């Protein structure tokens, strides 16, 4: 029986564990405690930290292949593990691009992937010059370590930029504000055998920089969705992907613009559990242990997913679980995490004959959990 090691024990590892049960695959997770979401779902815990080589080696010794659920393992350590003869999926090249937004832009632009103008700098004069050239506001981003909009700042003027940059000794990835019409994400899976599957492009909606809702089909022309699909396949080849990767793209008046990679299962792929022939989690396992991939295609005309997050006062919407479950057609997923403001605690997926029906059902269930009347 194959054993897969996951660095991280959160909800992505938990849903991978769920998929592992039907395949008869064992999952060992590297995490800090027995209350982690994946451990509570039956994965074996290997206690340790994601950024400590000795801990990674302990995990690798227990499993056939090491994979990731977050960006907290420096790519250099993955390289060291691989050099020691352990199987690592993704490899260091792909992982590095998922960890470093500037590196991803540099490498992918060199291969002809469309990226917005950008500069990596901590120098205020250079930021002001960039703003003068491309126009304010600008987006300043921490090139590494950011997620859910933490590490992204919209700055409206040189004064605001000065305020942000003065307090920091790091470089920022600086971009113009892109006139985004839609945000898309394409999940792509590539196996140790070189087999590739790309999911249909989904549309994502952010709130305060954090993914709020995902739906499919995306509300873009079919040729735009196809172009996104093709771009993701090209990037999977370019980075020599093994495992699952999300490619985040902006749709603008001038076409698609690359935003970022997440080289692991991703929030934008959760609806694949109900909506697709094979979920991103099952395909991630299949890919990393060299089993044939399952079809990524939609089994339903449309689907939508809405994240369930902790209330502003730290309250847990799942205290009203019964109210959410009372909404017909909604599938609830609870991660077993302690509530904190804005923390992702679970999600709701709904499928339907149209995207409007699916979105309405999912929104209604989330409203019921929160205790609001659905819009
Ligand atoms: N240059 C930009 N112009 C306009 N909106 C942006 C820009 N960069 C990011 N955003 C918005 O902020 C969100 C989060 O940015 P992203 O770089 O994807 O950070 P994270 O790693 O937190 O997901 C994006 O999904 C998008 O809505
Ligand atoms: Mg993002």
mmCIF file of C-alpha atoms and ligand atoms in Angstrom:
data_model
loop_
_atom_site.group_PDB
_atom_site.id
_atom_site.type_symbol
_atom_site.label_atom_id
_atom_site.label_comp_id
_atom_site.label_asym_id
_atom_site.label_seq_id
_atom_site.Cartn_x
_atom_site.Cartn_y
_atom_site.Cartn_z
ATOM 1 C CA UNK A 1 0.000 0.000 0.000
ATOM 2 C CA UNK A 2 1.372 3.411 -0.941
ATOM 3 C CA UNK A 3 1.982 5.983 1.778
ATOM 4 C CA UNK A 4 1.949 9.681 0.985
ATOM 5 C CA UNK A 5 3.575 12.229 3.276
ATOM 6 C CA UNK A 6 2.129 15.727 3.388
ATOM 7 C CA UNK A 7 4.009 18.668 4.831
ATOM 8 C CA UNK A 8 1.152 20.385 6.635
ATOM 9 C CA UNK A 9 -1.920 19.067 8.412
ATOM 10 C CA UNK A 10 -4.620 21.627 7.634
ATOM 11 C CA UNK A 11 -7.796 21.391 5.585
ATOM 12 C CA UNK A 12 -6.058 20.546 2.315
ATOM 13 C CA UNK A 13 -4.329 17.578 3.940
ATOM 14 C CA UNK A 14 -7.645 16.679 5.603
ATOM 15 C CA UNK A 15 -9.513 16.552 2.288
ATOM 16 C CA UNK A 16 -6.601 14.627 0.746
ATOM 17 C CA UNK A 17 -6.919 12.132 3.610
ATOM 18 C CA UNK A 18 -10.622 11.833 2.796
ATOM 19 C CA UNK A 19 -9.736 10.951 -0.801
ATOM 20 C CA UNK A 20 -6.997 8.575 0.360
ATOM 21 C CA UNK A 21 -9.513 6.422 2.187
ATOM 22 C CA UNK A 22 -11.229 5.273 -0.994
ATOM 23 C CA UNK A 23 -7.920 4.571 -2.712
ATOM 24 C CA UNK A 24 -6.558 2.676 0.283
ATOM 25 C CA UNK A 25 -3.609 5.054 0.423
ATOM 26 C CA UNK A 26 -2.053 5.902 3.796
ATOM 27 C CA UNK A 27 -1.390 9.539 4.648
ATOM 28 C CA UNK A 28 1.205 10.809 7.118
ATOM 29 C CA UNK A 29 1.182 14.536 7.848
ATOM 30 C CA UNK A 30 3.960 16.700 9.231
ATOM 31 C CA UNK A 31 2.352 19.054 11.712
ATOM 32 C CA UNK A 32 2.505 20.441 15.176
ATOM 33 C CA UNK A 33 -0.301 18.706 17.004
ATOM 34 C CA UNK A 34 -2.892 15.987 17.287
ATOM 35 C CA UNK A 35 -5.742 18.498 16.898
ATOM 36 C CA UNK A 36 -4.732 19.454 13.348
ATOM 37 C CA UNK A 37 -7.590 19.051 10.830
ATOM 38 C CA UNK A 38 -5.941 16.176 8.908
ATOM 39 C CA UNK A 39 -4.989 14.271 12.047
ATOM 40 C CA UNK A 40 -8.528 14.532 13.362
ATOM 41 C CA UNK A 41 -9.618 12.979 10.067
ATOM 42 C CA UNK A 42 -7.401 9.933 10.535
ATOM 43 C CA UNK A 43 -4.059 10.849 8.986
ATOM 44 C CA UNK A 44 -1.009 9.731 10.971
ATOM 45 C CA UNK A 45 0.869 12.583 12.638
ATOM 46 C CA UNK A 46 4.599 12.990 12.263
ATOM 47 C CA UNK A 47 5.272 15.852 14.681
ATOM 48 C CA UNK A 48 7.572 18.474 13.265
ATOM 49 C CA UNK A 49 8.098 21.760 11.528
ATOM 50 C CA UNK A 50 7.900 22.349 7.786
ATOM 51 C CA UNK A 51 11.143 24.346 7.673
ATOM 52 C CA UNK A 52 13.420 21.920 9.524
ATOM 53 C CA UNK A 53 15.348 19.406 7.408
ATOM 54 C CA UNK A 54 15.606 16.819 10.191
ATOM 55 C CA UNK A 55 11.798 16.808 10.536
ATOM 56 C CA UNK A 56 11.310 16.531 6.774
ATOM 57 C CA UNK A 57 13.681 13.559 6.711
ATOM 58 C CA UNK A 58 11.736 11.876 9.521
ATOM 59 C CA UNK A 59 8.554 12.288 7.456
ATOM 60 C CA UNK A 60 10.265 11.119 4.258
ATOM 61 C CA UNK A 61 11.511 7.972 6.021
ATOM 62 C CA UNK A 62 7.892 7.022 6.793
ATOM 63 C CA UNK A 63 6.452 7.471 3.292
ATOM 64 C CA UNK A 64 6.886 6.751 -0.425
ATOM 65 C CA UNK A 65 6.650 10.364 -1.521
ATOM 66 C CA UNK A 66 6.626 13.768 0.192
ATOM 67 C CA UNK A 67 4.166 16.412 -0.970
ATOM 68 C CA UNK A 68 3.009 19.815 0.280
ATOM 69 C CA UNK A 69 -0.104 21.613 1.435
ATOM 70 C CA UNK A 70 1.423 25.083 1.939
ATOM 71 C CA UNK A 71 4.401 27.246 1.034
ATOM 72 C CA UNK A 72 6.293 27.024 4.318
ATOM 73 C CA UNK A 73 8.976 24.568 3.257
ATOM 74 C CA UNK A 74 11.882 26.419 1.644
ATOM 75 C CA UNK A 75 12.493 25.014 -1.848
ATOM 76 C CA UNK A 76 16.158 24.499 -0.917
ATOM 77 C CA UNK A 77 15.088 21.929 1.676
ATOM 78 C CA UNK A 78 13.037 20.065 -0.940
ATOM 79 C CA UNK A 79 16.141 20.054 -3.105
ATOM 80 C CA UNK A 80 18.178 18.630 -0.218
ATOM 81 C CA UNK A 81 15.569 15.905 0.353
ATOM 82 C CA UNK A 82 15.607 14.975 -3.334
ATOM 83 C CA UNK A 83 19.425 14.917 -3.307
ATOM 84 C CA UNK A 84 19.253 12.460 -0.398
ATOM 85 C CA UNK A 85 17.236 10.148 -2.636
ATOM 86 C CA UNK A 86 13.724 10.859 -1.324
ATOM 87 C CA UNK A 87 10.848 11.354 -3.727
ATOM 88 C CA UNK A 88 9.444 14.855 -3.567
ATOM 89 C CA UNK A 89 6.360 16.051 -5.458
ATOM 90 C CA UNK A 90 6.377 18.892 -6.454
ATOM 91 C CA UNK A 91 10.094 19.255 -7.091
ATOM 92 C CA UNK A 92 12.076 22.255 -5.907
ATOM 93 C CA UNK A 93 11.762 24.149 -9.215
ATOM 94 C CA UNK A 94 7.968 24.194 -9.179
ATOM 95 C CA UNK A 95 7.768 24.739 -5.424
ATOM 96 C CA UNK A 96 10.073 27.766 -5.633
ATOM 97 C CA UNK A 97 7.817 29.448 -8.195
ATOM 98 C CA UNK A 98 4.825 28.849 -5.942
ATOM 99 C CA UNK A 99 6.662 30.491 -3.050
ATOM 100 C CA UNK A 100 8.113 33.519 -4.752
ATOM 101 C CA UNK A 101 5.843 35.769 -6.795
ATOM 102 C CA UNK A 102 8.773 37.697 -8.296
ATOM 103 C CA UNK A 103 10.640 34.535 -9.255
ATOM 104 C CA UNK A 104 7.466 33.148 -10.869
ATOM 105 C CA UNK A 105 7.028 36.309 -12.941
ATOM 106 C CA UNK A 106 10.673 36.326 -14.026
ATOM 107 C CA UNK A 107 10.762 32.667 -15.048
ATOM 108 C CA UNK A 108 7.347 32.510 -16.705
ATOM 109 C CA UNK A 109 7.710 35.830 -18.563
ATOM 110 C CA UNK A 110 10.983 34.536 -20.026
ATOM 111 C CA UNK A 111 8.940 31.683 -21.539
ATOM 112 C CA UNK A 112 6.345 34.000 -23.030
ATOM 113 C CA UNK A 113 3.653 33.753 -20.327
ATOM 114 C CA UNK A 114 1.877 37.164 -20.149
ATOM 115 C CA UNK A 115 2.677 39.058 -16.940
ATOM 116 C CA UNK A 116 1.875 42.641 -15.918
ATOM 117 C CA UNK A 117 4.712 45.193 -15.567
ATOM 118 C CA UNK A 118 6.492 44.656 -12.266
ATOM 119 C CA UNK A 119 9.611 45.517 -10.340
ATOM 120 C CA UNK A 120 11.141 44.037 -7.199
ATOM 121 C CA UNK A 121 12.482 46.825 -5.030
ATOM 122 C CA UNK A 122 12.624 48.314 -1.559
ATOM 123 C CA UNK A 123 13.723 51.690 -2.877
ATOM 124 C CA UNK A 124 11.124 54.407 -2.521
ATOM 125 C CA UNK A 125 12.452 56.452 -5.446
ATOM 126 C CA UNK A 126 12.151 53.389 -7.699
ATOM 127 C CA UNK A 127 8.573 52.825 -6.511
ATOM 128 C CA UNK A 128 7.691 56.466 -7.149
ATOM 129 C CA UNK A 129 9.232 56.258 -10.625
ATOM 130 C CA UNK A 130 7.214 53.083 -11.311
ATOM 131 C CA UNK A 131 4.056 54.892 -10.169
ATOM 132 C CA UNK A 132 4.853 57.911 -12.331
ATOM 133 C CA UNK A 133 5.269 55.622 -15.329
ATOM 134 C CA UNK A 134 2.314 53.241 -14.832
ATOM 135 C CA UNK A 135 -0.036 55.385 -12.735
ATOM 136 C CA UNK A 136 -1.271 55.156 -9.137
ATOM 137 C CA UNK A 137 -2.605 53.268 -7.259
ATOM 138 C CA UNK A 138 0.017 50.539 -7.183
ATOM 139 C CA UNK A 139 -0.136 47.085 -5.656
ATOM 140 C CA UNK A 140 2.795 46.276 -3.388
ATOM 141 C CA UNK A 141 3.231 42.653 -2.425
ATOM 142 C CA UNK A 142 5.469 40.680 -0.211
ATOM 143 C CA UNK A 143 7.070 38.355 -2.804
ATOM 144 C CA UNK A 144 7.043 35.428 -0.360
ATOM 145 C CA UNK A 145 4.972 34.284 2.586
ATOM 146 C CA UNK A 146 1.669 36.038 1.727
ATOM 147 C CA UNK A 147 -1.725 34.360 1.502
ATOM 148 C CA UNK A 148 -5.402 35.326 1.692
ATOM 149 C CA UNK A 149 -4.450 38.908 0.819
ATOM 150 C CA UNK A 150 -2.059 39.178 3.775
ATOM 151 C CA UNK A 151 1.058 40.510 2.118
ATOM 152 C CA UNK A 152 -0.814 42.558 -0.528
ATOM 153 C CA UNK A 153 -1.221 46.335 -0.130
ATOM 154 C CA UNK A 154 -2.932 48.779 -2.423
ATOM 155 C CA UNK A 155 -1.121 52.103 -2.164
ATOM 156 C CA UNK A 156 -2.712 55.198 -3.606
ATOM 157 C CA UNK A 157 0.160 57.682 -3.514
ATOM 158 C CA UNK A 158 3.903 58.101 -2.955
ATOM 159 C CA UNK A 159 3.052 59.083 0.626
ATOM 160 C CA UNK A 160 1.227 55.802 1.265
ATOM 161 C CA UNK A 161 4.070 53.868 -0.332
ATOM 162 C CA UNK A 162 6.561 55.665 1.896
ATOM 163 C CA UNK A 163 4.524 54.765 4.952
ATOM 164 C CA UNK A 164 4.583 51.068 4.057
ATOM 165 C CA UNK A 165 8.147 50.819 2.803
ATOM 166 C CA UNK A 166 9.756 52.896 5.535
ATOM 167 C CA UNK A 167 8.757 50.363 8.186
ATOM 168 C CA UNK A 168 10.223 47.447 6.270
ATOM 169 C CA UNK A 169 13.696 46.340 5.277
ATOM 170 C CA UNK A 170 12.439 43.957 2.603
ATOM 171 C CA UNK A 171 11.871 44.309 -1.119
ATOM 172 C CA UNK A 172 8.348 44.556 -2.464
ATOM 173 C CA UNK A 173 6.942 43.252 -5.689
ATOM 174 C CA UNK A 174 5.443 46.396 -7.221
ATOM 175 C CA UNK A 175 2.689 46.249 -9.840
ATOM 176 C CA UNK A 176 0.210 48.688 -11.351
ATOM 177 C CA UNK A 177 -3.433 48.213 -10.445
ATOM 178 C CA UNK A 178 -4.641 45.858 -13.146
ATOM 179 C CA UNK A 179 -8.119 46.544 -14.582
ATOM 180 C CA UNK A 180 -9.407 43.069 -13.743
ATOM 181 C CA UNK A 181 -12.671 41.992 -15.383
ATOM 182 C CA UNK A 182 -12.641 38.470 -13.961
ATOM 183 C CA UNK A 183 -10.294 36.301 -11.943
ATOM 184 C CA UNK A 184 -9.805 32.737 -13.099
ATOM 185 C CA UNK A 185 -8.059 29.742 -11.655
ATOM 186 C CA UNK A 186 -7.089 26.573 -13.450
ATOM 187 C CA UNK A 187 -6.168 23.470 -11.481
ATOM 188 C CA UNK A 188 -3.702 21.281 -13.332
ATOM 189 C CA UNK A 189 -2.372 17.900 -12.256
ATOM 190 C CA UNK A 190 0.687 16.170 -13.668
ATOM 191 C CA UNK A 191 1.787 12.714 -12.603
ATOM 192 C CA UNK A 192 5.165 11.100 -12.073
ATOM 193 C CA UNK A 193 4.424 9.352 -15.390
ATOM 194 C CA UNK A 194 4.030 12.681 -17.227
ATOM 195 C CA UNK A 195 0.258 12.307 -17.600
ATOM 196 C CA UNK A 196 -1.533 15.675 -17.380
ATOM 197 C CA UNK A 197 -5.096 16.705 -16.553
ATOM 198 C CA UNK A 198 -6.374 20.273 -16.355
ATOM 199 C CA UNK A 199 -9.691 21.128 -14.739
ATOM 200 C CA UNK A 200 -12.110 23.542 -16.399
ATOM 201 C CA UNK A 201 -11.238 27.168 -15.591
ATOM 202 C CA UNK A 202 -13.192 28.398 -12.577
ATOM 203 C CA UNK A 203 -13.996 31.995 -11.701
ATOM 204 C CA UNK A 204 -12.937 33.248 -8.276
ATOM 205 C CA UNK A 205 -14.333 36.186 -6.322
ATOM 206 C CA UNK A 206 -12.225 37.726 -3.565
ATOM 207 C CA UNK A 207 -13.296 39.691 -0.512
ATOM 208 C CA UNK A 208 -10.580 41.780 1.124
ATOM 209 C CA UNK A 209 -8.004 39.862 -0.902
ATOM 210 C CA UNK A 210 -9.271 36.503 0.363
ATOM 211 C CA UNK A 211 -11.069 33.993 -1.872
ATOM 212 C CA UNK A 212 -14.768 34.164 -1.028
ATOM 213 C CA UNK A 213 -16.527 32.344 -3.829
ATOM 214 C CA UNK A 214 -15.640 30.070 -6.748
ATOM 215 C CA UNK A 215 -17.929 29.063 -9.584
ATOM 216 C CA UNK A 216 -17.872 27.172 -12.851
ATOM 217 C CA UNK A 217 -18.416 27.690 -15.741
ATOM 218 C CA UNK A 218 -16.634 31.027 -15.468
ATOM 219 C CA UNK A 219 -18.515 34.015 -16.862
ATOM 220 C CA UNK A 220 -16.051 34.538 -19.693
ATOM 221 C CA UNK A 221 -16.264 33.574 -23.372
ATOM 222 C CA UNK A 222 -15.369 29.932 -24.050
ATOM 223 C CA UNK A 223 -12.236 30.999 -25.911
ATOM 224 C CA UNK A 224 -10.974 32.846 -22.817
ATOM 225 C CA UNK A 225 -11.583 29.796 -20.627
ATOM 226 C CA UNK A 226 -9.816 27.631 -23.234
ATOM 227 C CA UNK A 227 -6.873 30.013 -23.350
ATOM 228 C CA UNK A 228 -6.607 29.841 -19.539
ATOM 229 C CA UNK A 229 -6.701 26.048 -19.738
ATOM 230 C CA UNK A 230 -3.918 26.001 -22.346
ATOM 231 C CA UNK A 231 -1.815 28.461 -20.343
ATOM 232 C CA UNK A 232 -2.042 26.256 -17.258
ATOM 233 C CA UNK A 233 -0.988 23.183 -19.244
ATOM 234 C CA UNK A 234 2.001 25.079 -20.634
ATOM 235 C CA UNK A 235 3.032 26.242 -17.159
ATOM 236 C CA UNK A 236 2.743 22.689 -15.770
ATOM 237 C CA UNK A 237 5.231 21.550 -18.406
ATOM 238 C CA UNK A 238 7.515 24.536 -17.916
ATOM 239 C CA UNK A 239 7.856 23.945 -14.165
ATOM 240 C CA UNK A 240 8.059 20.152 -14.533
ATOM 241 C CA UNK A 241 5.101 19.799 -12.199
ATOM 242 C CA UNK A 242 4.370 16.625 -10.255
ATOM 243 C CA UNK A 243 1.136 16.815 -8.260
ATOM 244 C CA UNK A 244 -1.527 19.516 -8.310
ATOM 245 C CA UNK A 245 -1.079 23.205 -9.033
ATOM 246 C CA UNK A 246 -3.439 26.169 -9.247
ATOM 247 C CA UNK A 247 -2.703 28.858 -11.822
ATOM 248 C CA UNK A 248 -4.358 32.170 -10.888
ATOM 249 C CA UNK A 249 -5.033 34.477 -13.827
ATOM 250 C CA UNK A 250 -6.577 37.909 -14.343
ATOM 251 C CA UNK A 251 -8.846 38.523 -17.322
ATOM 252 C CA UNK A 252 -8.309 42.048 -18.687
ATOM 253 C CA UNK A 253 -9.445 43.899 -21.797
ATOM 254 C CA UNK A 254 -6.115 42.959 -23.359
ATOM 255 C CA UNK A 255 -6.297 39.264 -22.502
ATOM 256 C CA UNK A 256 -5.067 36.990 -19.735
ATOM 257 C CA UNK A 257 -2.431 38.086 -17.240
ATOM 258 C CA UNK A 258 -0.617 35.664 -14.940
ATOM 259 C CA UNK A 259 -1.091 36.325 -11.216
ATOM 260 C CA UNK A 260 0.367 33.501 -9.150
ATOM 261 C CA UNK A 261 0.907 29.779 -8.732
ATOM 262 C CA UNK A 262 -0.048 27.608 -5.795
ATOM 263 C CA UNK A 263 1.846 24.359 -6.215
ATOM 264 C CA UNK A 264 -0.522 22.154 -4.203
ATOM 265 C CA UNK A 265 -4.261 21.477 -4.023
ATOM 266 C CA UNK A 266 -6.057 24.814 -3.797
ATOM 267 C CA UNK A 267 -9.195 26.488 -2.486
ATOM 268 C CA UNK A 268 -10.333 27.131 -6.061
ATOM 269 C CA UNK A 269 -10.466 23.356 -6.648
ATOM 270 C CA UNK A 270 -12.662 22.366 -3.712
ATOM 271 C CA UNK A 271 -15.772 22.203 -5.861
ATOM 272 C CA UNK A 272 -14.132 19.390 -7.850
ATOM 273 C CA UNK A 273 -15.223 17.035 -5.020
ATOM 274 C CA UNK A 274 -18.884 17.332 -6.026
ATOM 275 C CA UNK A 275 -18.628 18.769 -9.542
ATOM 276 C CA UNK A 276 -15.935 16.757 -11.307
ATOM 277 C CA UNK A 277 -15.421 13.105 -12.202
ATOM 278 C CA UNK A 278 -12.256 13.049 -10.071
ATOM 279 C CA UNK A 279 -11.529 15.544 -7.292
ATOM 280 C CA UNK A 280 -8.320 17.574 -7.118
ATOM 281 C CA UNK A 281 -7.436 15.693 -3.936
ATOM 282 C CA UNK A 282 -7.784 12.226 -5.429
ATOM 283 C CA UNK A 283 -5.876 13.281 -8.538
ATOM 284 C CA UNK A 284 -3.158 14.800 -6.368
ATOM 285 C CA UNK A 285 -2.656 11.420 -4.703
ATOM 286 C CA UNK A 286 -2.818 9.545 -7.987
ATOM 287 C CA UNK A 287 -0.268 11.944 -9.527
ATOM 288 C CA UNK A 288 2.259 11.758 -6.711
ATOM 289 C CA UNK A 289 2.286 7.946 -6.500
ATOM 290 C CA UNK A 290 2.179 7.330 -10.245
ATOM 291 C CA UNK A 291 -1.357 5.975 -10.634
ATOM 292 C CA UNK A 292 -3.383 6.842 -13.751
ATOM 293 C CA UNK A 293 -5.098 10.227 -13.411
ATOM 294 C CA UNK A 294 -8.873 10.463 -13.293
ATOM 295 C CA UNK A 295 -10.913 12.658 -15.616
ATOM 296 C CA UNK A 296 -11.094 16.281 -14.445
ATOM 297 C CA UNK A 297 -14.225 17.115 -16.419
ATOM 298 C CA UNK A 298 -17.472 18.464 -14.978
ATOM 299 C CA UNK A 299 -20.196 15.910 -14.182
ATOM 300 C CA UNK A 300 -22.755 18.696 -13.748
ATOM 301 C CA UNK A 301 -23.655 21.783 -15.792
ATOM 302 C CA UNK A 302 -22.555 24.179 -13.062
ATOM 303 C CA UNK A 303 -21.197 24.393 -9.513
ATOM 304 C CA UNK A 304 -20.335 27.004 -6.901
ATOM 305 C CA UNK A 305 -18.371 27.043 -3.670
ATOM 306 C CA UNK A 306 -18.419 29.618 -0.889
ATOM 307 C CA UNK A 307 -15.904 29.672 1.970
ATOM 308 C CA UNK A 308 -17.170 29.677 5.527
ATOM 309 C CA UNK A 309 -14.955 31.911 7.675
ATOM 310 C CA UNK A 310 -14.908 32.924 11.315
ATOM 311 C CA UNK A 311 -17.081 35.944 12.147
ATOM 312 C CA UNK A 312 -15.530 39.357 12.936
ATOM 313 C CA UNK A 313 -16.036 38.566 16.622
ATOM 314 C CA UNK A 314 -14.354 35.180 16.250
ATOM 315 C CA UNK A 315 -17.659 33.315 16.202
ATOM 316 C CA UNK A 316 -18.020 29.928 14.483
ATOM 317 C CA UNK A 317 -20.787 29.744 11.823
ATOM 318 C CA UNK A 318 -20.795 25.943 12.193
ATOM 319 C CA UNK A 319 -22.494 26.389 15.546
ATOM 320 C CA UNK A 320 -25.519 26.758 13.285
ATOM 321 C CA UNK A 321 -24.695 23.570 11.365
ATOM 322 C CA UNK A 322 -28.301 22.384 11.369
ATOM 323 C CA UNK A 323 -29.441 25.622 9.696
ATOM 324 C CA UNK A 324 -26.899 25.161 6.896
ATOM 325 C CA UNK A 325 -27.798 21.507 6.448
ATOM 326 C CA UNK A 326 -31.462 22.456 6.096
ATOM 327 C CA UNK A 327 -30.728 24.151 2.748
ATOM 328 C CA UNK A 328 -31.500 21.550 0.060
ATOM 329 C CA UNK A 329 -28.674 20.848 -2.404
ATOM 330 C CA UNK A 330 -25.839 22.310 -0.340
ATOM 331 C CA UNK A 331 -22.837 20.135 0.595
ATOM 332 C CA UNK A 332 -21.118 21.308 3.758
ATOM 333 C CA UNK A 333 -17.466 20.726 4.563
ATOM 334 C CA UNK A 334 -16.183 21.489 8.014
ATOM 335 C CA UNK A 335 -12.444 21.549 8.666
ATOM 336 C CA UNK A 336 -12.424 20.963 12.417
ATOM 337 C CA UNK A 337 -10.553 24.189 13.151
ATOM 338 C CA UNK A 338 -10.975 26.566 16.047
ATOM 339 C CA UNK A 339 -12.814 29.736 15.001
ATOM 340 C CA UNK A 340 -10.949 33.018 14.598
ATOM 341 C CA UNK A 341 -11.997 36.166 12.723
ATOM 342 C CA UNK A 342 -11.775 35.583 8.922
ATOM 343 C CA UNK A 343 -10.186 32.145 9.373
ATOM 344 C CA UNK A 344 -11.329 29.574 6.795
ATOM 345 C CA UNK A 345 -13.320 27.044 8.819
ATOM 346 C CA UNK A 346 -15.046 25.184 6.015
ATOM 347 C CA UNK A 347 -16.876 25.609 2.744
ATOM 348 C CA UNK A 348 -20.168 24.940 1.044
ATOM 349 C CA UNK A 349 -20.524 23.545 -2.463
ATOM 350 C CA UNK A 350 -23.664 23.383 -4.569
ATOM 351 C CA UNK A 351 -24.178 22.050 -8.065
ATOM 352 C CA UNK A 352 -26.998 22.958 -10.405
ATOM 353 C CA UNK A 353 -28.380 23.173 -13.893
ATOM 354 C CA UNK A 354 -27.168 26.781 -14.120
ATOM 355 C CA UNK A 355 -24.432 28.729 -12.428
ATOM 356 C CA UNK A 356 -27.016 31.100 -10.935
ATOM 357 C CA UNK A 357 -28.824 28.218 -9.261
ATOM 358 C CA UNK A 358 -25.589 26.763 -7.897
ATOM 359 C CA UNK A 359 -24.385 30.159 -6.608
ATOM 360 C CA UNK A 360 -27.730 30.925 -5.024
ATOM 361 C CA UNK A 361 -27.881 27.587 -3.207
ATOM 362 C CA UNK A 362 -24.326 27.877 -1.875
ATOM 363 C CA UNK A 363 -24.880 31.484 -0.773
ATOM 364 C CA UNK A 364 -28.143 30.537 0.919
ATOM 365 C CA UNK A 365 -26.469 27.797 2.954
ATOM 366 C CA UNK A 366 -23.664 30.119 4.035
ATOM 367 C CA UNK A 367 -26.182 32.816 4.971
ATOM 368 C CA UNK A 368 -28.031 30.219 7.054
ATOM 369 C CA UNK A 369 -24.799 29.306 8.836
ATOM 370 C CA UNK A 370 -23.961 32.929 9.502
ATOM 371 C CA UNK A 371 -27.490 33.644 10.597
ATOM 372 C CA UNK A 372 -28.274 36.155 7.866
ATOM 373 C CA UNK A 373 -31.130 36.142 5.445
ATOM 374 C CA UNK A 374 -29.853 35.204 1.976
ATOM 375 C CA UNK A 375 -29.702 38.078 -0.487
HETATM 376 N N1 LIG B 1 -1.983 44.213 -9.518
HETATM 377 C C1 LIG B 1 -3.228 44.036 -9.060
HETATM 378 N N2 LIG B 1 -4.246 44.799 -9.507
HETATM 379 C C2 LIG B 1 -5.509 44.638 -9.032
HETATM 380 N N3 LIG B 1 -5.854 43.711 -8.116
HETATM 381 C C3 LIG B 1 -4.894 42.896 -7.641
HETATM 382 C C4 LIG B 1 -3.538 43.010 -8.079
HETATM 383 N N4 LIG B 1 -2.809 42.075 -7.456
HETATM 384 C C5 LIG B 1 -3.662 41.417 -6.642
HETATM 385 N N5 LIG B 1 -4.908 41.905 -6.737
HETATM 386 C C6 LIG B 1 -6.084 41.420 -5.975
HETATM 387 O O1 LIG B 1 -5.650 40.913 -4.721
HETATM 388 C C7 LIG B 1 -5.911 39.504 -4.623
HETATM 389 C C8 LIG B 1 -4.806 38.807 -3.849
HETATM 390 O O2 LIG B 1 -3.574 38.977 -4.531
HETATM 391 P P1 LIG B 1 -2.556 37.755 -4.689
HETATM 392 O O3 LIG B 1 -1.293 38.299 -5.271
HETATM 393 O O4 LIG B 1 -3.211 36.649 -5.411
HETATM 394 O O5 LIG B 1 -2.255 37.414 -3.157
HETATM 395 P P2 LIG B 1 -2.501 36.112 -2.266
HETATM 396 O O6 LIG B 1 -1.191 35.395 -2.297
HETATM 397 O O7 LIG B 1 -2.841 36.651 -0.912
HETATM 398 O O8 LIG B 1 -3.615 35.317 -2.907
HETATM 399 C C9 LIG B 1 -6.055 39.053 -6.067
HETATM 400 O O9 LIG B 1 -6.807 37.866 -6.162
HETATM 401 C C10 LIG B 1 -6.736 40.247 -6.685
HETATM 402 O O10 LIG B 1 -8.126 40.271 -6.362
HETATM 403 MG MG1 LIG B 2 -3.878 34.743 -4.846
#
